[in-house]
């Protein structure tokens, strides 16, 4: 037995979570929302809608598109998006550590699951 | 902005969580799985399957059926089920307090959402 959990940021709906984090991480890596979505087996249109919904609830842009140039354009994670990613990851790790600790305090060393 | 979260007990699948807790609470109140399910707008067959799945993953019975008698039978939460409910509620409250605290530590008093 162990604790299961899911965590996200909420502003009248999901504003950020593990899925968007993973998508942004791949955008940052590939500089392309197309490639990031493809890597996650997600339709580009769905990835685009997801980013749009998050941006609306967060109140700031996560991605900036770069049009043209030698590379033919692409997408970049904004500075604020990167700051959010960093902070969210720290938040998520702290929650993970805490939930496991609380689980042990409540469910280990008792006879409930034996 | 706030933290959203969901927590459960996991043993190769969900073994207990808020939904089962609420169902058991109502069984304990009404002494009837039929009535408990109805109050939650859940089909009796679904409630029964849910209880069965939880019991399998927990490894002990949550409900005992009482057949016949003056009251025409009914369902009771087992002692072990009640012990689980109590402990789960404490666990859940502790997680709630902790997640809110961790959220504040990571996201309040910074300029990300301003």
PDB file of C-alpha atoms in Angstrom:
ATOM      1  CA  UNK A   1       0.000   0.000   0.000  1.00  0.00           C
ATOM      2  CA  UNK A   2       1.143   3.543  -0.685  1.00  0.00           C
ATOM      3  CA  UNK A   3      -0.255   7.035  -1.096  1.00  0.00           C
ATOM      4  CA  UNK A   4      -1.376   8.132  -4.543  1.00  0.00           C
ATOM      5  CA  UNK A   5      -1.785  11.813  -5.284  1.00  0.00           C
ATOM      6  CA  UNK A   6      -2.179  14.352  -8.014  1.00  0.00           C
ATOM      7  CA  UNK A   7      -1.503  18.044  -7.638  1.00  0.00           C
ATOM      8  CA  UNK A   8      -2.058  21.091  -9.830  1.00  0.00           C
ATOM      9  CA  UNK A   9      -2.475  24.854  -9.755  1.00  0.00           C
ATOM     10  CA  UNK A  10      -6.082  25.947  -9.851  1.00  0.00           C
ATOM     11  CA  UNK A  11      -7.718  29.202 -10.870  1.00  0.00           C
ATOM     12  CA  UNK A  12     -11.371  28.306 -11.501  1.00  0.00           C
ATOM     13  CA  UNK A  13     -10.080  25.273 -13.373  1.00  0.00           C
ATOM     14  CA  UNK A  14      -6.681  23.698 -13.878  1.00  0.00           C
ATOM     15  CA  UNK A  15      -4.101  26.410 -14.491  1.00  0.00           C
ATOM     16  CA  UNK A  16      -0.958  24.247 -14.486  1.00  0.00           C
ATOM     17  CA  UNK A  17       0.045  20.689 -13.701  1.00  0.00           C
ATOM     18  CA  UNK A  18       2.257  17.749 -14.614  1.00  0.00           C
ATOM     19  CA  UNK A  19       0.984  17.479 -18.215  1.00  0.00           C
ATOM     20  CA  UNK A  20       1.564  21.141 -19.094  1.00  0.00           C
ATOM     21  CA  UNK A  21       4.920  21.004 -17.290  1.00  0.00           C
ATOM     22  CA  UNK A  22       6.024  18.069 -19.426  1.00  0.00           C
ATOM     23  CA  UNK A  23       4.804  19.757 -22.600  1.00  0.00           C
ATOM     24  CA  UNK A  24       6.676  22.979 -21.796  1.00  0.00           C
ATOM     25  CA  UNK A  25       9.806  21.035 -20.888  1.00  0.00           C
ATOM     26  CA  UNK A  26       9.776  19.478 -24.345  1.00  0.00           C
ATOM     27  CA  UNK A  27       9.069  22.816 -26.036  1.00  0.00           C
ATOM     28  CA  UNK A  28      12.094  24.201 -24.231  1.00  0.00           C
ATOM     29  CA  UNK A  29      14.156  21.238 -25.414  1.00  0.00           C
ATOM     30  CA  UNK A  30      12.993  21.150 -29.032  1.00  0.00           C
ATOM     31  CA  UNK A  31      12.067  24.837 -29.498  1.00  0.00           C
ATOM     32  CA  UNK A  32       8.955  23.546 -31.217  1.00  0.00           C
ATOM     33  CA  UNK A  33       5.401  23.014 -29.972  1.00  0.00           C
ATOM     34  CA  UNK A  34       4.856  20.724 -32.967  1.00  0.00           C
ATOM     35  CA  UNK A  35       7.674  18.425 -31.926  1.00  0.00           C
ATOM     36  CA  UNK A  36       6.846  18.629 -28.221  1.00  0.00           C
ATOM     37  CA  UNK A  37       3.244  17.604 -28.900  1.00  0.00           C
ATOM     38  CA  UNK A  38       4.323  14.818 -31.240  1.00  0.00           C
ATOM     39  CA  UNK A  39       6.723  13.418 -28.651  1.00  0.00           C
ATOM     40  CA  UNK A  40       3.851  13.227 -26.184  1.00  0.00           C
ATOM     41  CA  UNK A  41       1.490  11.617 -28.699  1.00  0.00           C
ATOM     42  CA  UNK A  42      -0.722  14.686 -28.544  1.00  0.00           C
ATOM     43  CA  UNK A  43      -2.391  16.391 -31.480  1.00  0.00           C
ATOM     44  CA  UNK A  44      -0.882  19.813 -32.190  1.00  0.00           C
ATOM     45  CA  UNK A  45      -4.331  21.405 -32.011  1.00  0.00           C
ATOM     46  CA  UNK A  46      -4.874  19.881 -28.567  1.00  0.00           C
ATOM     47  CA  UNK A  47      -1.461  21.061 -27.329  1.00  0.00           C
ATOM     48  CA  UNK A  48      -2.236  24.530 -28.606  1.00  0.00           C
ATOM     49  CA  UNK A  49      -5.630  24.614 -26.877  1.00  0.00           C
ATOM     50  CA  UNK A  50      -4.047  23.317 -23.658  1.00  0.00           C
ATOM     51  CA  UNK A  51      -1.418  26.064 -23.665  1.00  0.00           C
ATOM     52  CA  UNK A  52      -4.108  28.644 -24.409  1.00  0.00           C
ATOM     53  CA  UNK A  53      -6.300  27.456 -21.529  1.00  0.00           C
ATOM     54  CA  UNK A  54      -3.354  27.514 -19.095  1.00  0.00           C
ATOM     55  CA  UNK A  55      -2.290  30.992 -20.229  1.00  0.00           C
ATOM     56  CA  UNK A  56      -5.808  32.295 -19.697  1.00  0.00           C
ATOM     57  CA  UNK A  57      -5.979  30.929 -16.140  1.00  0.00           C
ATOM     58  CA  UNK A  58      -2.414  31.930 -15.285  1.00  0.00           C
ATOM     59  CA  UNK A  59      -2.759  35.421 -16.747  1.00  0.00           C
ATOM     60  CA  UNK A  60       0.490  35.401 -18.701  1.00  0.00           C
ATOM     61  CA  UNK A  61       1.943  33.825 -21.880  1.00  0.00           C
ATOM     62  CA  UNK A  62       3.827  30.532 -21.607  1.00  0.00           C
ATOM     63  CA  UNK A  63       5.018  30.314 -25.186  1.00  0.00           C
ATOM     64  CA  UNK A  64       6.114  32.835 -27.775  1.00  0.00           C
ATOM     65  CA  UNK A  65       6.085  31.929 -31.416  1.00  0.00           C
ATOM     66  CA  UNK A  66       9.004  32.849 -33.587  1.00  0.00           C
ATOM     67  CA  UNK A  67       8.026  33.372 -37.166  1.00  0.00           C
ATOM     68  CA  UNK A  68      10.364  32.824 -40.125  1.00  0.00           C
ATOM     69  CA  UNK A  69      14.135  33.188 -39.968  1.00  0.00           C
ATOM     70  CA  UNK A  70      16.678  30.610 -41.086  1.00  0.00           C
ATOM     71  CA  UNK A  71      15.179  27.875 -38.904  1.00  0.00           C
ATOM     72  CA  UNK A  72      11.689  28.460 -40.288  1.00  0.00           C
ATOM     73  CA  UNK A  73      10.240  29.613 -36.969  1.00  0.00           C
ATOM     74  CA  UNK A  74       9.369  27.697 -33.837  1.00  0.00           C
ATOM     75  CA  UNK A  75       8.176  28.156 -30.261  1.00  0.00           C
ATOM     76  CA  UNK A  76       9.974  29.262 -27.144  1.00  0.00           C
ATOM     77  CA  UNK A  77       8.991  29.090 -23.517  1.00  0.00           C
ATOM     78  CA  UNK A  78       8.712  32.618 -22.118  1.00  0.00           C
ATOM     79  CA  UNK A  79      10.875  33.722 -19.197  1.00  0.00           C
ATOM     80  CA  UNK A  80       7.812  33.778 -16.987  1.00  0.00           C
ATOM     81  CA  UNK A  81       6.922  30.299 -18.235  1.00  0.00           C
ATOM     82  CA  UNK A  82      10.390  29.103 -17.247  1.00  0.00           C
ATOM     83  CA  UNK A  83      10.084  30.708 -13.820  1.00  0.00           C
ATOM     84  CA  UNK A  84       6.729  28.952 -13.364  1.00  0.00           C
ATOM     85  CA  UNK A  85       8.182  25.597 -14.425  1.00  0.00           C
ATOM     86  CA  UNK A  86      11.023  25.882 -11.932  1.00  0.00           C
ATOM     87  CA  UNK A  87       8.750  26.886  -9.096  1.00  0.00           C
ATOM     88  CA  UNK A  88       6.131  24.277  -9.945  1.00  0.00           C
ATOM     89  CA  UNK A  89       8.761  21.516  -9.957  1.00  0.00           C
ATOM     90  CA  UNK A  90       9.966  22.557  -6.510  1.00  0.00           C
ATOM     91  CA  UNK A  91       6.370  22.724  -5.290  1.00  0.00           C
ATOM     92  CA  UNK A  92       5.603  19.283  -6.710  1.00  0.00           C
ATOM     93  CA  UNK A  93       8.698  17.715  -5.159  1.00  0.00           C
ATOM     94  CA  UNK A  94       7.894  19.216  -1.768  1.00  0.00           C
ATOM     95  CA  UNK A  95       4.315  17.883  -1.991  1.00  0.00           C
ATOM     96  CA  UNK A  96       5.617  14.442  -2.955  1.00  0.00           C
ATOM     97  CA  UNK A  97       7.972  14.311   0.027  1.00  0.00           C
ATOM     98  CA  UNK A  98       5.280  15.576   2.368  1.00  0.00           C
ATOM     99  CA  UNK A  99       2.518  13.202   1.199  1.00  0.00           C
ATOM    100  CA  UNK A 100       4.804  10.198   1.599  1.00  0.00           C
ATOM    101  CA  UNK A 101       5.792  11.328   5.062  1.00  0.00           C
ATOM    102  CA  UNK A 102       2.172  11.890   6.090  1.00  0.00           C
ATOM    103  CA  UNK A 103       1.200   8.505   4.641  1.00  0.00           C
ATOM    104  CA  UNK A 104       3.879   6.774   6.718  1.00  0.00           C
ATOM    105  CA  UNK A 105       2.822   8.639   9.847  1.00  0.00           C
ATOM    106  CA  UNK A 106      -0.792   7.539   9.427  1.00  0.00           C
ATOM    107  CA  UNK A 107      -0.591   4.083   7.899  1.00  0.00           C
ATOM    108  CA  UNK A 108       2.732   2.489   8.659  1.00  0.00           C
ATOM    109  CA  UNK A 109       3.280   0.548  11.856  1.00  0.00           C
ATOM    110  CA  UNK A 110      -0.378  -0.107  12.360  1.00  0.00           C
ATOM    111  CA  UNK A 111      -2.314  -3.290  11.884  1.00  0.00           C
ATOM    112  CA  UNK A 112      -4.809  -2.007   9.324  1.00  0.00           C
ATOM    113  CA  UNK A 113      -3.096  -3.507   6.268  1.00  0.00           C
ATOM    114  CA  UNK A 114      -1.651  -6.627   7.908  1.00  0.00           C
TER     115      UNK A 114
ATOM    116  CA  UNK B   1      -4.651  30.977  -7.671  1.00  0.00           C
ATOM    117  CA  UNK B   2      -4.550  28.053  -5.290  1.00  0.00           C
ATOM    118  CA  UNK B   3      -3.320  24.480  -5.094  1.00  0.00           C
ATOM    119  CA  UNK B   4      -5.599  21.713  -6.309  1.00  0.00           C
ATOM    120  CA  UNK B   5      -4.966  18.154  -5.234  1.00  0.00           C
ATOM    121  CA  UNK B   6      -6.425  14.687  -5.066  1.00  0.00           C
ATOM    122  CA  UNK B   7      -5.183  11.968  -2.790  1.00  0.00           C
ATOM    123  CA  UNK B   8      -5.943   8.265  -2.413  1.00  0.00           C
ATOM    124  CA  UNK B   9      -4.549   4.982  -1.157  1.00  0.00           C
ATOM    125  CA  UNK B  10      -2.997   2.897  -3.882  1.00  0.00           C
ATOM    126  CA  UNK B  11      -2.286  -0.811  -4.127  1.00  0.00           C
ATOM    127  CA  UNK B  12      -1.818  -1.451  -7.855  1.00  0.00           C
ATOM    128  CA  UNK B  13      -4.875   0.695  -8.423  1.00  0.00           C
ATOM    129  CA  UNK B  14      -7.036   2.896  -6.205  1.00  0.00           C
ATOM    130  CA  UNK B  15      -7.651   1.145  -2.900  1.00  0.00           C
ATOM    131  CA  UNK B  16      -9.454   3.965  -1.057  1.00  0.00           C
ATOM    132  CA  UNK B  17     -10.227   7.626  -1.543  1.00  0.00           C
ATOM    133  CA  UNK B  18     -12.730  10.410  -1.031  1.00  0.00           C
ATOM    134  CA  UNK B  19     -15.520   8.706  -3.022  1.00  0.00           C
ATOM    135  CA  UNK B  20     -15.379   5.405  -1.111  1.00  0.00           C
ATOM    136  CA  UNK B  21     -15.019   7.338   2.160  1.00  0.00           C
ATOM    137  CA  UNK B  22     -18.208   9.255   1.424  1.00  0.00           C
ATOM    138  CA  UNK B  23     -20.043   6.084   0.413  1.00  0.00           C
ATOM    139  CA  UNK B  24     -19.007   4.286   3.617  1.00  0.00           C
ATOM    140  CA  UNK B  25     -19.938   7.312   5.714  1.00  0.00           C
ATOM    141  CA  UNK B  26     -23.445   7.140   4.312  1.00  0.00           C
ATOM    142  CA  UNK B  27     -23.647   3.363   4.773  1.00  0.00           C
ATOM    143  CA  UNK B  28     -22.702   3.915   8.401  1.00  0.00           C
ATOM    144  CA  UNK B  29     -25.409   6.571   8.692  1.00  0.00           C
ATOM    145  CA  UNK B  30     -28.216   4.735   6.893  1.00  0.00           C
ATOM    146  CA  UNK B  31     -27.125   1.123   7.572  1.00  0.00           C
ATOM    147  CA  UNK B  32     -27.913   0.488   3.914  1.00  0.00           C
ATOM    148  CA  UNK B  33     -25.718   0.382   0.826  1.00  0.00           C
ATOM    149  CA  UNK B  34     -28.871   0.861  -1.252  1.00  0.00           C
ATOM    150  CA  UNK B  35     -29.691   4.126   0.472  1.00  0.00           C
ATOM    151  CA  UNK B  36     -26.060   5.287   0.572  1.00  0.00           C
ATOM    152  CA  UNK B  37     -25.685   4.746  -3.183  1.00  0.00           C
ATOM    153  CA  UNK B  38     -29.008   6.455  -3.903  1.00  0.00           C
ATOM    154  CA  UNK B  39     -28.012   9.511  -1.843  1.00  0.00           C
ATOM    155  CA  UNK B  40     -24.875   9.815  -3.945  1.00  0.00           C
ATOM    156  CA  UNK B  41     -26.759   9.369  -7.234  1.00  0.00           C
ATOM    157  CA  UNK B  42     -24.856   6.152  -7.830  1.00  0.00           C
ATOM    158  CA  UNK B  43     -26.331   2.905  -9.174  1.00  0.00           C
ATOM    159  CA  UNK B  44     -26.424   0.174  -6.540  1.00  0.00           C
ATOM    160  CA  UNK B  45     -24.517  -2.188  -8.842  1.00  0.00           C
ATOM    161  CA  UNK B  46     -21.773   0.414  -9.251  1.00  0.00           C
ATOM    162  CA  UNK B  47     -21.550   1.022  -5.509  1.00  0.00           C
ATOM    163  CA  UNK B  48     -21.325  -2.718  -4.942  1.00  0.00           C
ATOM    164  CA  UNK B  49     -18.556  -3.118  -7.541  1.00  0.00           C
ATOM    165  CA  UNK B  50     -16.700  -0.136  -6.055  1.00  0.00           C
ATOM    166  CA  UNK B  51     -16.789  -1.644  -2.567  1.00  0.00           C
ATOM    167  CA  UNK B  52     -15.668  -5.001  -3.978  1.00  0.00           C
ATOM    168  CA  UNK B  53     -12.724  -3.457  -5.825  1.00  0.00           C
ATOM    169  CA  UNK B  54     -11.624  -1.542  -2.707  1.00  0.00           C
ATOM    170  CA  UNK B  55     -11.904  -4.641  -0.509  1.00  0.00           C
ATOM    171  CA  UNK B  56      -9.773  -6.618  -2.933  1.00  0.00           C
ATOM    172  CA  UNK B  57      -7.013  -4.002  -2.937  1.00  0.00           C
ATOM    173  CA  UNK B  58      -7.227  -3.363   0.793  1.00  0.00           C
ATOM    174  CA  UNK B  59      -7.293  -7.032   1.683  1.00  0.00           C
ATOM    175  CA  UNK B  60     -10.199  -6.859   4.145  1.00  0.00           C
ATOM    176  CA  UNK B  61     -13.990  -6.415   4.080  1.00  0.00           C
ATOM    177  CA  UNK B  62     -15.453  -2.934   4.388  1.00  0.00           C
ATOM    178  CA  UNK B  63     -19.093  -3.892   4.605  1.00  0.00           C
ATOM    179  CA  UNK B  64     -20.983  -6.779   6.121  1.00  0.00           C
ATOM    180  CA  UNK B  65     -24.479  -7.579   4.950  1.00  0.00           C
ATOM    181  CA  UNK B  66     -27.130  -8.377   7.456  1.00  0.00           C
ATOM    182  CA  UNK B  67     -29.778 -10.659   6.086  1.00  0.00           C
ATOM    183  CA  UNK B  68     -33.377 -10.717   7.263  1.00  0.00           C
ATOM    184  CA  UNK B  69     -34.452  -9.802  10.786  1.00  0.00           C
ATOM    185  CA  UNK B  70     -37.150  -7.311  11.719  1.00  0.00           C
ATOM    186  CA  UNK B  71     -35.518  -4.524   9.712  1.00  0.00           C
ATOM    187  CA  UNK B  72     -35.341  -6.661   6.561  1.00  0.00           C
ATOM    188  CA  UNK B  73     -31.557  -6.697   6.455  1.00  0.00           C
ATOM    189  CA  UNK B  74     -29.071  -4.021   5.519  1.00  0.00           C
ATOM    190  CA  UNK B  75     -25.367  -3.239   5.414  1.00  0.00           C
ATOM    191  CA  UNK B  76     -22.931  -2.297   8.108  1.00  0.00           C
ATOM    192  CA  UNK B  77     -19.433  -0.888   7.920  1.00  0.00           C
ATOM    193  CA  UNK B  78     -16.999  -3.381   9.479  1.00  0.00           C
ATOM    194  CA  UNK B  79     -14.858  -2.397  12.456  1.00  0.00           C
ATOM    195  CA  UNK B  80     -11.806  -2.456  10.242  1.00  0.00           C
ATOM    196  CA  UNK B  81     -13.663  -0.319   7.713  1.00  0.00           C
ATOM    197  CA  UNK B  82     -14.418   2.209  10.441  1.00  0.00           C
ATOM    198  CA  UNK B  83     -10.784   2.215  11.565  1.00  0.00           C
ATOM    199  CA  UNK B  84      -9.733   2.853   7.959  1.00  0.00           C
ATOM    200  CA  UNK B  85     -12.243   5.698   7.589  1.00  0.00           C
ATOM    201  CA  UNK B  86     -10.958   7.412  10.718  1.00  0.00           C
ATOM    202  CA  UNK B  87      -7.344   7.050   9.736  1.00  0.00           C
ATOM    203  CA  UNK B  88      -7.973   8.085   6.127  1.00  0.00           C
ATOM    204  CA  UNK B  89      -9.785  11.238   7.265  1.00  0.00           C
ATOM    205  CA  UNK B  90      -6.854  12.207   9.476  1.00  0.00           C
ATOM    206  CA  UNK B  91      -4.446  11.462   6.621  1.00  0.00           C
ATOM    207  CA  UNK B  92      -6.500  13.527   4.194  1.00  0.00           C
ATOM    208  CA  UNK B  93      -6.731  16.494   6.560  1.00  0.00           C
ATOM    209  CA  UNK B  94      -2.983  16.418   7.176  1.00  0.00           C
ATOM    210  CA  UNK B  95      -2.329  16.334   3.417  1.00  0.00           C
ATOM    211  CA  UNK B  96      -4.716  19.241   2.890  1.00  0.00           C
ATOM    212  CA  UNK B  97      -2.977  21.377   5.510  1.00  0.00           C
ATOM    213  CA  UNK B  98       0.441  20.471   4.162  1.00  0.00           C
ATOM    214  CA  UNK B  99      -0.354  21.108   0.469  1.00  0.00           C
ATOM    215  CA  UNK B 100      -1.766  24.546   1.291  1.00  0.00           C
ATOM    216  CA  UNK B 101       1.296  25.385   3.350  1.00  0.00           C
ATOM    217  CA  UNK B 102       3.669  24.214   0.599  1.00  0.00           C
ATOM    218  CA  UNK B 103       1.671  26.160  -1.984  1.00  0.00           C
ATOM    219  CA  UNK B 104       1.999  29.348   0.057  1.00  0.00           C
ATOM    220  CA  UNK B 105       5.730  28.777   0.553  1.00  0.00           C
ATOM    221  CA  UNK B 106       6.288  28.394  -3.188  1.00  0.00           C
ATOM    222  CA  UNK B 107       3.789  30.736  -4.798  1.00  0.00           C
ATOM    223  CA  UNK B 108       2.767  33.455  -2.401  1.00  0.00           C
ATOM    224  CA  UNK B 109       4.773  36.640  -2.118  1.00  0.00           C
ATOM    225  CA  UNK B 110       6.335  36.235  -5.520  1.00  0.00           C
ATOM    226  CA  UNK B 111       5.605  38.157  -8.685  1.00  0.00           C
ATOM    227  CA  UNK B 112       4.644  35.195 -10.859  1.00  0.00           C
ATOM    228  CA  UNK B 113       0.882  35.691 -10.613  1.00  0.00           C
ATOM    229  CA  UNK B 114       0.842  39.484 -10.393  1.00  0.00           C
TER     230      UNK B 114
END
